[in-house]
Short mmCIF file of C-alpha atoms in Angstrom, two decimals:
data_model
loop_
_atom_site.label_atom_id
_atom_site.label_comp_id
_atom_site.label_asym_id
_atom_site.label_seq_id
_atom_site.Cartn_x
_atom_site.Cartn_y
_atom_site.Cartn_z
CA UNK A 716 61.58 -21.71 -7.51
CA UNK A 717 59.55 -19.96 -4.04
CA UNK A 718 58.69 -23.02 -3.25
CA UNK A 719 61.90 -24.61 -3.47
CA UNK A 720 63.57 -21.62 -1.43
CA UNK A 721 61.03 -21.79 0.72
CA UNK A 722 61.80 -25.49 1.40
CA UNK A 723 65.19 -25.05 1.82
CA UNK A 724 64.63 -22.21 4.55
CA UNK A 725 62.30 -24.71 6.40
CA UNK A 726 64.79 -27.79 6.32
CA UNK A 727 67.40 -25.44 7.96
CA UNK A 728 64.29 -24.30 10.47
CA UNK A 729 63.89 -28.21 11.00
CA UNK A 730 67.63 -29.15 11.52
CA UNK A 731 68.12 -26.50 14.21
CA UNK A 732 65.21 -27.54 16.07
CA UNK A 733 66.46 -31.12 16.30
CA UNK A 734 69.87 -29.69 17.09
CA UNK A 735 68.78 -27.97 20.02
CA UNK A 736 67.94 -31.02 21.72
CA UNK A 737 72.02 -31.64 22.85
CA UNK A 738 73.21 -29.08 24.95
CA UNK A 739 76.79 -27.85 24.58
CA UNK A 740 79.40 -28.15 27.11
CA UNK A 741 81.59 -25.37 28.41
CA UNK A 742 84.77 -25.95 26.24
CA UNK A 743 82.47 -26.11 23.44
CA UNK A 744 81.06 -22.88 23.95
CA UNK A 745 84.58 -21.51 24.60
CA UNK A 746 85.68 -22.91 20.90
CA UNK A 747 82.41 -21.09 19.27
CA UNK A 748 83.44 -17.94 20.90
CA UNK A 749 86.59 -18.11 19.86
CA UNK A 750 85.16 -18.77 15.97
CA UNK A 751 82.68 -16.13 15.91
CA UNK A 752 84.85 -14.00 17.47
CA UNK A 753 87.65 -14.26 14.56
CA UNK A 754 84.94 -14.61 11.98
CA UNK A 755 83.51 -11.31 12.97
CA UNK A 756 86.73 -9.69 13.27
CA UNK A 757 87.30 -11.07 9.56
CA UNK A 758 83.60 -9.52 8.42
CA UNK A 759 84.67 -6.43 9.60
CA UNK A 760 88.22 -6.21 8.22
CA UNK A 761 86.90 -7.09 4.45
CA UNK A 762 83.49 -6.12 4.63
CA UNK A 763 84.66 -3.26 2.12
CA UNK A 764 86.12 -5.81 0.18
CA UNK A 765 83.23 -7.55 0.01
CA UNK A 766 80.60 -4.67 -0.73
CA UNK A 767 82.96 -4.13 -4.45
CA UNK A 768 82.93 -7.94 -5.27
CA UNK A 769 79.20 -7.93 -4.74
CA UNK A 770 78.59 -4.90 -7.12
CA UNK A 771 81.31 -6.25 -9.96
CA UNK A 772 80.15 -9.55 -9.62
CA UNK A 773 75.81 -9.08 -10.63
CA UNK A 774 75.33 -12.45 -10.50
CA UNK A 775 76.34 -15.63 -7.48
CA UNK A 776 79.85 -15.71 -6.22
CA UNK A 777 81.53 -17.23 -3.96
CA UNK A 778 81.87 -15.05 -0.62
CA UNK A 779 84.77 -16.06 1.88
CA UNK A 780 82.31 -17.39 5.30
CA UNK A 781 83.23 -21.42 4.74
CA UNK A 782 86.59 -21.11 6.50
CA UNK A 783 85.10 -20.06 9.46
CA UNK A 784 81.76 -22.66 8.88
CA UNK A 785 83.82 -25.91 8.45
CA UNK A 786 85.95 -25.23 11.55
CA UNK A 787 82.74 -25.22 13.52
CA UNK A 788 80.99 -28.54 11.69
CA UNK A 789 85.11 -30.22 12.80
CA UNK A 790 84.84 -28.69 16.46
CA UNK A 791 81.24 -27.47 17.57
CA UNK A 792 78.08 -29.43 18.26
CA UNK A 793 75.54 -28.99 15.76
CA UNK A 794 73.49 -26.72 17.81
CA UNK A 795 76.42 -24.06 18.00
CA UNK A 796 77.53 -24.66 14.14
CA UNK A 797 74.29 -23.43 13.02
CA UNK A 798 74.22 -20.81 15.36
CA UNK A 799 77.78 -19.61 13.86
CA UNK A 800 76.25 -19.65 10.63
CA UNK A 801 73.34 -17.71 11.58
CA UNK A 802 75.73 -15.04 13.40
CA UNK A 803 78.29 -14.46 10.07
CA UNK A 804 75.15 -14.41 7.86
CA UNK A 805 73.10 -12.22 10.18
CA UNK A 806 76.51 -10.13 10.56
CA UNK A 807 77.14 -10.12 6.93
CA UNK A 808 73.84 -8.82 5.72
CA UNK A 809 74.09 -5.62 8.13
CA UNK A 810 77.88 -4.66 6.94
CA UNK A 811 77.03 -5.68 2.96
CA UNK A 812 73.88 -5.76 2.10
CA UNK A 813 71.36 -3.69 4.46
CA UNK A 814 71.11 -0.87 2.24
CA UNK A 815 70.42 -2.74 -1.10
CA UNK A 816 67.75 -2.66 -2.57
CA UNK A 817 68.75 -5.31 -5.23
CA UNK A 818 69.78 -7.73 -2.05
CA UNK A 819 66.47 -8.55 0.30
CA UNK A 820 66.98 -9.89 3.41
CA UNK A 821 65.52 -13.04 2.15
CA UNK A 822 68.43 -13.50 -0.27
CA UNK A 823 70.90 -14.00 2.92
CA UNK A 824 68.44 -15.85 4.71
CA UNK A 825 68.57 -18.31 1.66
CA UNK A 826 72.22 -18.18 1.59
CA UNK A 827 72.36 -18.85 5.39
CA UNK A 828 70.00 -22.22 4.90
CA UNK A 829 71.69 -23.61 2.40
CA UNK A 830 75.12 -23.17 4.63
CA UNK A 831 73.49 -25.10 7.54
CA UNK A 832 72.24 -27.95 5.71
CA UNK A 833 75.68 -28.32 3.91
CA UNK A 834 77.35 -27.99 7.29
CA UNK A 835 74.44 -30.41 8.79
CA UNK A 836 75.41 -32.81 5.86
CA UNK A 837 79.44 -32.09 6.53
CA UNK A 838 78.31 -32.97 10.39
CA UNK A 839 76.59 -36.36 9.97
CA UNK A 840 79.91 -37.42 7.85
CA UNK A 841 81.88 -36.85 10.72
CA UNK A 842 79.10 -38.38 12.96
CA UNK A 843 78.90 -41.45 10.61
CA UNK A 844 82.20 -41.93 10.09
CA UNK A 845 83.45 -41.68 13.98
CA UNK A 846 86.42 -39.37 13.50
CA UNK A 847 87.75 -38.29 16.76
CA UNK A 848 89.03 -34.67 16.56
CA UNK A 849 87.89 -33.09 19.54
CA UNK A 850 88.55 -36.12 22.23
CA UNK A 851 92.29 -34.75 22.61
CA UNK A 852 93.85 -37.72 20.95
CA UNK A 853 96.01 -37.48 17.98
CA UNK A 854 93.85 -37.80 14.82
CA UNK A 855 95.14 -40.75 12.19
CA UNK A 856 94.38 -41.06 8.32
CA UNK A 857 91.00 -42.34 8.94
CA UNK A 858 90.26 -39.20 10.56
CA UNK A 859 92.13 -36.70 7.78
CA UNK A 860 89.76 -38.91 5.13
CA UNK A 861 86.66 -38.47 7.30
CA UNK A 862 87.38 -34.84 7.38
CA UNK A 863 88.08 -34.80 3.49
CA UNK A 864 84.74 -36.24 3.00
CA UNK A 865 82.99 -34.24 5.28
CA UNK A 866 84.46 -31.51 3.20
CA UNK A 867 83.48 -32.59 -0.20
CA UNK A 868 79.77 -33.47 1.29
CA UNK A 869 80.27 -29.84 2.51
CA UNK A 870 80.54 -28.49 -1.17
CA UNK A 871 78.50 -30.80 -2.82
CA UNK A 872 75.35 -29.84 -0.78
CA UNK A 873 75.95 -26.11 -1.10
CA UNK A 874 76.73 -26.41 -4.83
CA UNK A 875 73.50 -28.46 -5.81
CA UNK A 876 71.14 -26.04 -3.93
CA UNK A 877 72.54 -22.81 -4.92
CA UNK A 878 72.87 -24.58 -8.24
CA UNK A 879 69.36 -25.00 -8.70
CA UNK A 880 68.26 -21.74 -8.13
CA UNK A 881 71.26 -20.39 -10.70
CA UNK A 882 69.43 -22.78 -13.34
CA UNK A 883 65.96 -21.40 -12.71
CA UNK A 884 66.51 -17.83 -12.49
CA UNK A 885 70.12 -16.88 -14.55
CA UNK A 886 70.26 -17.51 -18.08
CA UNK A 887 73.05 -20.43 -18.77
CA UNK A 888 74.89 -21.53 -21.96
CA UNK A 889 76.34 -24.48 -20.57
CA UNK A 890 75.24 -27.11 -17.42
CA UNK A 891 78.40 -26.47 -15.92
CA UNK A 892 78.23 -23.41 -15.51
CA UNK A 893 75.83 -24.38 -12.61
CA UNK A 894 78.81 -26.06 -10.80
CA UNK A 895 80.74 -22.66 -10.89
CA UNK A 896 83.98 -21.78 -12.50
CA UNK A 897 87.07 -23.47 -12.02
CA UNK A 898 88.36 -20.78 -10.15
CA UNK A 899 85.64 -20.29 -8.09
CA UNK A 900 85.77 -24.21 -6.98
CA UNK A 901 89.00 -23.63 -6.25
CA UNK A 902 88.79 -21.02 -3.78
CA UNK A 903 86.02 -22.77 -1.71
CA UNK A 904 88.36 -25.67 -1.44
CA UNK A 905 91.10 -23.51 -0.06
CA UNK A 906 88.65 -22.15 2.16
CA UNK A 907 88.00 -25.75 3.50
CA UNK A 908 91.27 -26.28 3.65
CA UNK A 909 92.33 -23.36 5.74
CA UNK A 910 89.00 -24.35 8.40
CA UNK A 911 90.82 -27.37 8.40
CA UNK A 912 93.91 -25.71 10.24
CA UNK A 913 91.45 -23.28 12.05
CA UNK A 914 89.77 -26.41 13.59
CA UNK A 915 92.86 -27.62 14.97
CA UNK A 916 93.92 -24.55 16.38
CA UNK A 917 90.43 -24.22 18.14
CA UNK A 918 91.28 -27.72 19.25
CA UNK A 919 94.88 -27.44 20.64
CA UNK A 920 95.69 -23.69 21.48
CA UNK A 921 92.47 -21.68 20.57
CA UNK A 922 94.02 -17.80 20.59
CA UNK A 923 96.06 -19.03 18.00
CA UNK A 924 92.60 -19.45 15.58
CA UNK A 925 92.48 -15.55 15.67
CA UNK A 926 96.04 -15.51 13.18
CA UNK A 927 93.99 -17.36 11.07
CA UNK A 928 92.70 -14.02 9.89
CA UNK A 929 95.30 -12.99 8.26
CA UNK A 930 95.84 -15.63 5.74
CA UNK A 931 91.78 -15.43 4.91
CA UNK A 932 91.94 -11.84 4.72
CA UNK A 933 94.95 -12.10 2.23
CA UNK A 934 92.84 -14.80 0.61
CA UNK A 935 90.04 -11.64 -0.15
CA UNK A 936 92.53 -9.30 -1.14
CA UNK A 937 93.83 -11.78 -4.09
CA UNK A 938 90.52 -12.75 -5.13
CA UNK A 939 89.48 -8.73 -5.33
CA UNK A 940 92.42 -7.99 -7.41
CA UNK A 941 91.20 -11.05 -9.73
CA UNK A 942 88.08 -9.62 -10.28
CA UNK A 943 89.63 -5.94 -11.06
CA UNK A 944 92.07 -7.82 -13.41
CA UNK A 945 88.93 -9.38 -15.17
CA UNK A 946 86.85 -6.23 -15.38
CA UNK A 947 89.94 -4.42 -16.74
CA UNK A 948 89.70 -6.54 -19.58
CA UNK A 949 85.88 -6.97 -19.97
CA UNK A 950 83.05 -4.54 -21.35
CA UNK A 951 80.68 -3.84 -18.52
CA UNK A 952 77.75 -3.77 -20.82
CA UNK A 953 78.28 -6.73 -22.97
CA UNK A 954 80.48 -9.02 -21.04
CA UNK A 955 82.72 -9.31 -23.62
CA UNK A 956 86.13 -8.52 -24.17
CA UNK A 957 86.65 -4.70 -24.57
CA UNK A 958 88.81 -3.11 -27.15
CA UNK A 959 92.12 -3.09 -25.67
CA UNK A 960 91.55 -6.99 -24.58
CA UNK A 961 90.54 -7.85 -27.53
CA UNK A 962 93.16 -5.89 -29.52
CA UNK A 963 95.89 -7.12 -27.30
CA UNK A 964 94.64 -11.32 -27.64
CA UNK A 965 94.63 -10.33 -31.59
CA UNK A 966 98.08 -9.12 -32.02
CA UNK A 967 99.10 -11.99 -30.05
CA UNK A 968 97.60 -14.59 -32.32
CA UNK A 969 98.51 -12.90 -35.32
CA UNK A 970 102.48 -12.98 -34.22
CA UNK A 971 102.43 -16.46 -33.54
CA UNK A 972 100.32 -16.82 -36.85
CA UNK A 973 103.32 -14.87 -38.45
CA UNK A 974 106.06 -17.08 -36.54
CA UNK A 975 104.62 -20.83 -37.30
CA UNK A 976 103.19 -20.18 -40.93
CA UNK A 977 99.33 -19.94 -39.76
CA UNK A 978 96.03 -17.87 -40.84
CA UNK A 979 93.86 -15.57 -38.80
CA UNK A 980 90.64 -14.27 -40.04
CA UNK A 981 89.32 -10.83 -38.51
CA UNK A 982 85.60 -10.07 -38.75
CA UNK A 983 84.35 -6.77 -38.04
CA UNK A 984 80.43 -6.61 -37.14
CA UNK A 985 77.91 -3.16 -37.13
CA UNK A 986 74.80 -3.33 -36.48
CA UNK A 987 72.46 -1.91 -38.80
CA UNK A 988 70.44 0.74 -38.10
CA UNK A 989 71.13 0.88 -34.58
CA UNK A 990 71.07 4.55 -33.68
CA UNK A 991 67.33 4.65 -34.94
CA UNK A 992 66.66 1.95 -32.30
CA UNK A 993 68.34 3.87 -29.97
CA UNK A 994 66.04 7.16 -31.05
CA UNK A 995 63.31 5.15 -31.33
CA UNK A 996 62.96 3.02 -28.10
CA UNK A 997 65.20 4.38 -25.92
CA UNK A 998 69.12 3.64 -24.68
CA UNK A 999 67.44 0.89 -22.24
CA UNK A 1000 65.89 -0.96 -25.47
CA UNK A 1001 69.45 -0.28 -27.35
CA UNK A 1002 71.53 -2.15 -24.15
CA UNK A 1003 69.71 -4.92 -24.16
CA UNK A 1004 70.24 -5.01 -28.03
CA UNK A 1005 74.01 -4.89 -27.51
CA UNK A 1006 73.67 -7.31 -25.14
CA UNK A 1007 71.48 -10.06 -26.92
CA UNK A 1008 73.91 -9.74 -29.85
CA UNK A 1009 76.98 -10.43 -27.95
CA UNK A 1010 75.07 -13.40 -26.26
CA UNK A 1011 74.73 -14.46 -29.99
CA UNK A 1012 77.96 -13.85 -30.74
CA UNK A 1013 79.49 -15.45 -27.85
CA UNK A 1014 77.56 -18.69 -28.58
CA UNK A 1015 78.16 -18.82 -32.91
CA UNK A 1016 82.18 -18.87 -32.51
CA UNK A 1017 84.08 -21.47 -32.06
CA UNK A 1018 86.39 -22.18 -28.75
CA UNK A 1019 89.54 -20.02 -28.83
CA UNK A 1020 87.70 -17.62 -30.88
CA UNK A 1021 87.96 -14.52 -29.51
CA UNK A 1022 84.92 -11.98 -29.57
CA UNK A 1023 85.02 -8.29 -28.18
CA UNK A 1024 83.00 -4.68 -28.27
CA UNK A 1025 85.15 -2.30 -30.50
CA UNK A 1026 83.23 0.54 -29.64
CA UNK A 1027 79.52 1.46 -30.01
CA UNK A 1028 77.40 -0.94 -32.05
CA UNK A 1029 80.76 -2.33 -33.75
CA UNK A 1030 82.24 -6.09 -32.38
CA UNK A 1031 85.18 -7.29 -33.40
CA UNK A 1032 85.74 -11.07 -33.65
CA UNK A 1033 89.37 -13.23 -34.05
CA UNK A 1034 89.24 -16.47 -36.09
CA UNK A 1035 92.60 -18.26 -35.24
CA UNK A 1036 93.36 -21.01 -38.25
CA UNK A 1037 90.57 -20.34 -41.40
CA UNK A 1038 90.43 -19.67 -44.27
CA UNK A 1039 88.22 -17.70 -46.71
CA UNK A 1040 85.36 -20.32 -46.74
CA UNK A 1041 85.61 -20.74 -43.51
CA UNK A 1042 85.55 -17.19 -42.51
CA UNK A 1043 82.49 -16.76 -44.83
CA UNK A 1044 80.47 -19.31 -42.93
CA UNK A 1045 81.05 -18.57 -39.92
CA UNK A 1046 80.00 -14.34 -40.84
CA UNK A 1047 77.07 -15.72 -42.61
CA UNK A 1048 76.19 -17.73 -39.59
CA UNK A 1049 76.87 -14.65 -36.88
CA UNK A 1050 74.65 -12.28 -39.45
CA UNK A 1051 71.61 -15.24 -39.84
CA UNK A 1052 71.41 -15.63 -35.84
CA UNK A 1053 71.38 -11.86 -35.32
CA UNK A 1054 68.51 -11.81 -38.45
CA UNK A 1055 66.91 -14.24 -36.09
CA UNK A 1056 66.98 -12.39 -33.19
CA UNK A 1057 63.50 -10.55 -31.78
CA UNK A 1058 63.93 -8.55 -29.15
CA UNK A 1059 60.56 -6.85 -27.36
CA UNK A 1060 60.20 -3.08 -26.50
CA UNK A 1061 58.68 -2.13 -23.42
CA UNK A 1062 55.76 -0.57 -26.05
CA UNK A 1063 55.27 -4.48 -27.37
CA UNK A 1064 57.00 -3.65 -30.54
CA UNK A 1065 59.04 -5.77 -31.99
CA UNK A 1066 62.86 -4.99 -32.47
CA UNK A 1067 63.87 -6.56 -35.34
CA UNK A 1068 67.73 -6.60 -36.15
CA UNK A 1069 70.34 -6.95 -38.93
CA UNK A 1070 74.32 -6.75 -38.87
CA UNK A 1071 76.85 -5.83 -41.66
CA UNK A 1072 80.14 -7.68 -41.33
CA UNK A 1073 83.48 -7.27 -43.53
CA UNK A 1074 86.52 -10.08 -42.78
CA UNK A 1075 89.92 -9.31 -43.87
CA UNK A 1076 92.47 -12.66 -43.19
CA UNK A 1077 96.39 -12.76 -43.17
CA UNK A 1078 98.00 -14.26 -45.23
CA UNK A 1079 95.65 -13.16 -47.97
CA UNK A 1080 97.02 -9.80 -46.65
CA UNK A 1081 100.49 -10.80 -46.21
CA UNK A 1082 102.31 -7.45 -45.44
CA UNK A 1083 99.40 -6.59 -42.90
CA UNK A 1084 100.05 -5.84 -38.98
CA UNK A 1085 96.75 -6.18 -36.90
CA UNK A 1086 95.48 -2.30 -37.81
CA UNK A 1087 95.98 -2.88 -41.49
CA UNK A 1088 94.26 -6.02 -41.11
CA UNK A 1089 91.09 -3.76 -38.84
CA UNK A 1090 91.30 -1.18 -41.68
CA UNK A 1091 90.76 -3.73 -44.09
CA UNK A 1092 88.01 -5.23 -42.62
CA UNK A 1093 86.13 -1.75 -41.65
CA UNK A 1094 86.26 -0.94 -45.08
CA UNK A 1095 84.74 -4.44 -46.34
CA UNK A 1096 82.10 -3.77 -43.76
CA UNK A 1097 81.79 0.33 -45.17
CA UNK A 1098 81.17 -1.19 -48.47
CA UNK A 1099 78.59 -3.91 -47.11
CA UNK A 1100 76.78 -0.61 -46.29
CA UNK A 1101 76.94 1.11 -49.26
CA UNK A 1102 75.65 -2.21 -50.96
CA UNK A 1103 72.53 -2.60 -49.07
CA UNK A 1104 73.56 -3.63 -45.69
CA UNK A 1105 72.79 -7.39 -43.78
CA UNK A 1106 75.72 -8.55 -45.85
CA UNK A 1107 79.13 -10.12 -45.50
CA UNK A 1108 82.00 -8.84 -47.58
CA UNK A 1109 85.17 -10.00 -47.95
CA UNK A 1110 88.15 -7.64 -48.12
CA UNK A 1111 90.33 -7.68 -51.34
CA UNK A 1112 93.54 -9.36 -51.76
#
């Protein structure tokens, strides 16, 4: 993984040196001061904006720099396009991430490589493909299709090299999970989409490209109250649903269960013995417990299942559509896979783990609202306890 960062950082060294060799004219360095002047102006505006989606997010994200990098691969010369990029990234790491200790310099300076050889990819498209944007002539459908592809070259370069690191270093359940989320996709093609229009401002009536602010800077401001909408909604130490989520998604599924005649299981999960873990290894060795098991847990239901943290060392997990055998198997399987799971001390001991679960379904309770349904289960799960614990019981009908 070095040595493929490494490599990327050199390819962008390489690029640039090769660019240098064709010297910008003076309306060309006119356009890139326009562009780094409204890019700044845009780092500066959200740079707050920025700093809280970095700490929410713990993991890659999408930042908001490619409206301001494809303008410059439609309207600069090489040379200046990957001196724009080196400017916002350069910028970006002094207002964010100076004073992080979690974000080395190299971390931008990775980010910032991989951005210049999409945009040198993006480039060669419109090289290859002869679109003429910036001869003053009116640009036809071969040049809106050259621009499209220079676009998806764009994002297809960026994605496959930040990509590859996500698949070395961040533990994935799924492949395309490397490609990003469906939401995240779709803000970096709206960010393409709006350079786009900043390129032909650039082109036609550059003072205009500085309005172009306020639409990206909107853009932030919707994807920041996103993320708050998410974390409202999600435990910050599993990743899971938290209690009110969860309780809301329930009572959702169980009216409709109610309305068309179908069955919803709840399962209601403690883990055994936690609190000695806790005593005995630390709170450290305990959230990394918590957050193993909810890996498990996410992985052993089924789609549309819904899994949250009730509180504590308690989960709580919806089963639209089974019934009692199918419940049963799928809380046998949740308690075998956290049986299974071995989790390593900082001492070198061995954590070992087991879970007592209690189900309660509706119909089998038909009179039941959600809480009746929760109270049913707890007390399956108290009486899983009293019997031994690692055990799945059942509520009565």
């Amino acid at each position: 993984m070095r040595a493929f960062v490494l490599g990327v950082d050199l390819a962008a060294l390489v690029v640039l040196v090769f660019a240098v060799r064709a010297g910008p004219d003076a309306r060309e360095w006119a356009a890139a001061g326009w562009l780094a002047a409204a890019a700044i102006l845009h780092l500066h505006a959200s740079h707050a904006i920025e700093r809280r989606r970095r700490d929410r997010s713990g993991s890659p994200y999408v930042d908001l720099c490619s409206v301001w990098i494809f303008a410059g691969v439609v309207v600069l010369p090489l040379v200046l396009e990957l001196a724009l990029v080196a400017v916002i990234y350069g910028h970006r790491w002094v207002l964010v991430n100076r004073f992080d200790p979690f974000r080395p310099p190299h971390r931008t300076v990775f980010t910032a490589a991989t951005l210049a050889l999409a945009a040198s990819a993006a480039f060669a498209v419109l090289q290859l493909t002869g679109a003429h944007l910036s001869s003053g002539a009116r640009p036809g459908w071969a040049d809106l299709a050259a621009v499209v592809a220079a676009a998806g070259v764009q994002w297809a370069v960026n994605t496959a090299l930040v990509g590859t690191v996500i698949a070395w270093t961040v533990p994935i359940e799924h492949r395309r999970q490397v490609l990003g989320s469906a939401s995240d996709n779709l803000l970096e093609v709206s960010q393409l989409a709006l350079g786009v229009f900043m390129a032909l401002a650039l082109l036609w009536w550059p003072p205009v490209a500085l309005l172009m602010i306020i639409p990206t800077f909107a853009l932030h401001q919707c994807v920041q109250l996103d993320q708050f909408k998410i974390a409202a909604r999600t435990d910050q130490r599993t990743g899971l649903l938290n209690a009110i989520a969860w309780h809301d998604q329930a009572e959702h599924a169980l009216d409709r269960a109610r309305a068309t005649g179908g069955r919803v299981g709840v399962l209601m999960i403690d883990l055994d013995w936690f609190k000695r873990i806790n005593d005995t290894h630390g709170h450290l060795v305990g959230d990394d417990v918590l957050a193993e098991v909810a890996a498990v847990l996410a992985k052993t239901v089924r789609r549309g299942d819904a899994v949250g943290r009730y509180g504590g060392e308690e989960f709580a997990v919806l089963l639209p559509g089974v019934d009692q055998d199918e419940t049963r198997t799928i809380a046998e399987r949740i308690r075998g896979r956290i049986r299974a799971l071995r989790i390593t001390a900082p001492s070198g001991e061995l954590v070992e783990l087991s879970a007592t679960i209690g189900a309660a379904l509706y119909p089998a309770l038909p009179e039941s609202g959600l809480d009746d349904l929760i109270r049913a289960a707890d007390n399956a799960l108290y009486a899983g306890k009293e019997a031994g614990r690692d055990l799945v019981v059942l509520a009565a009908r």
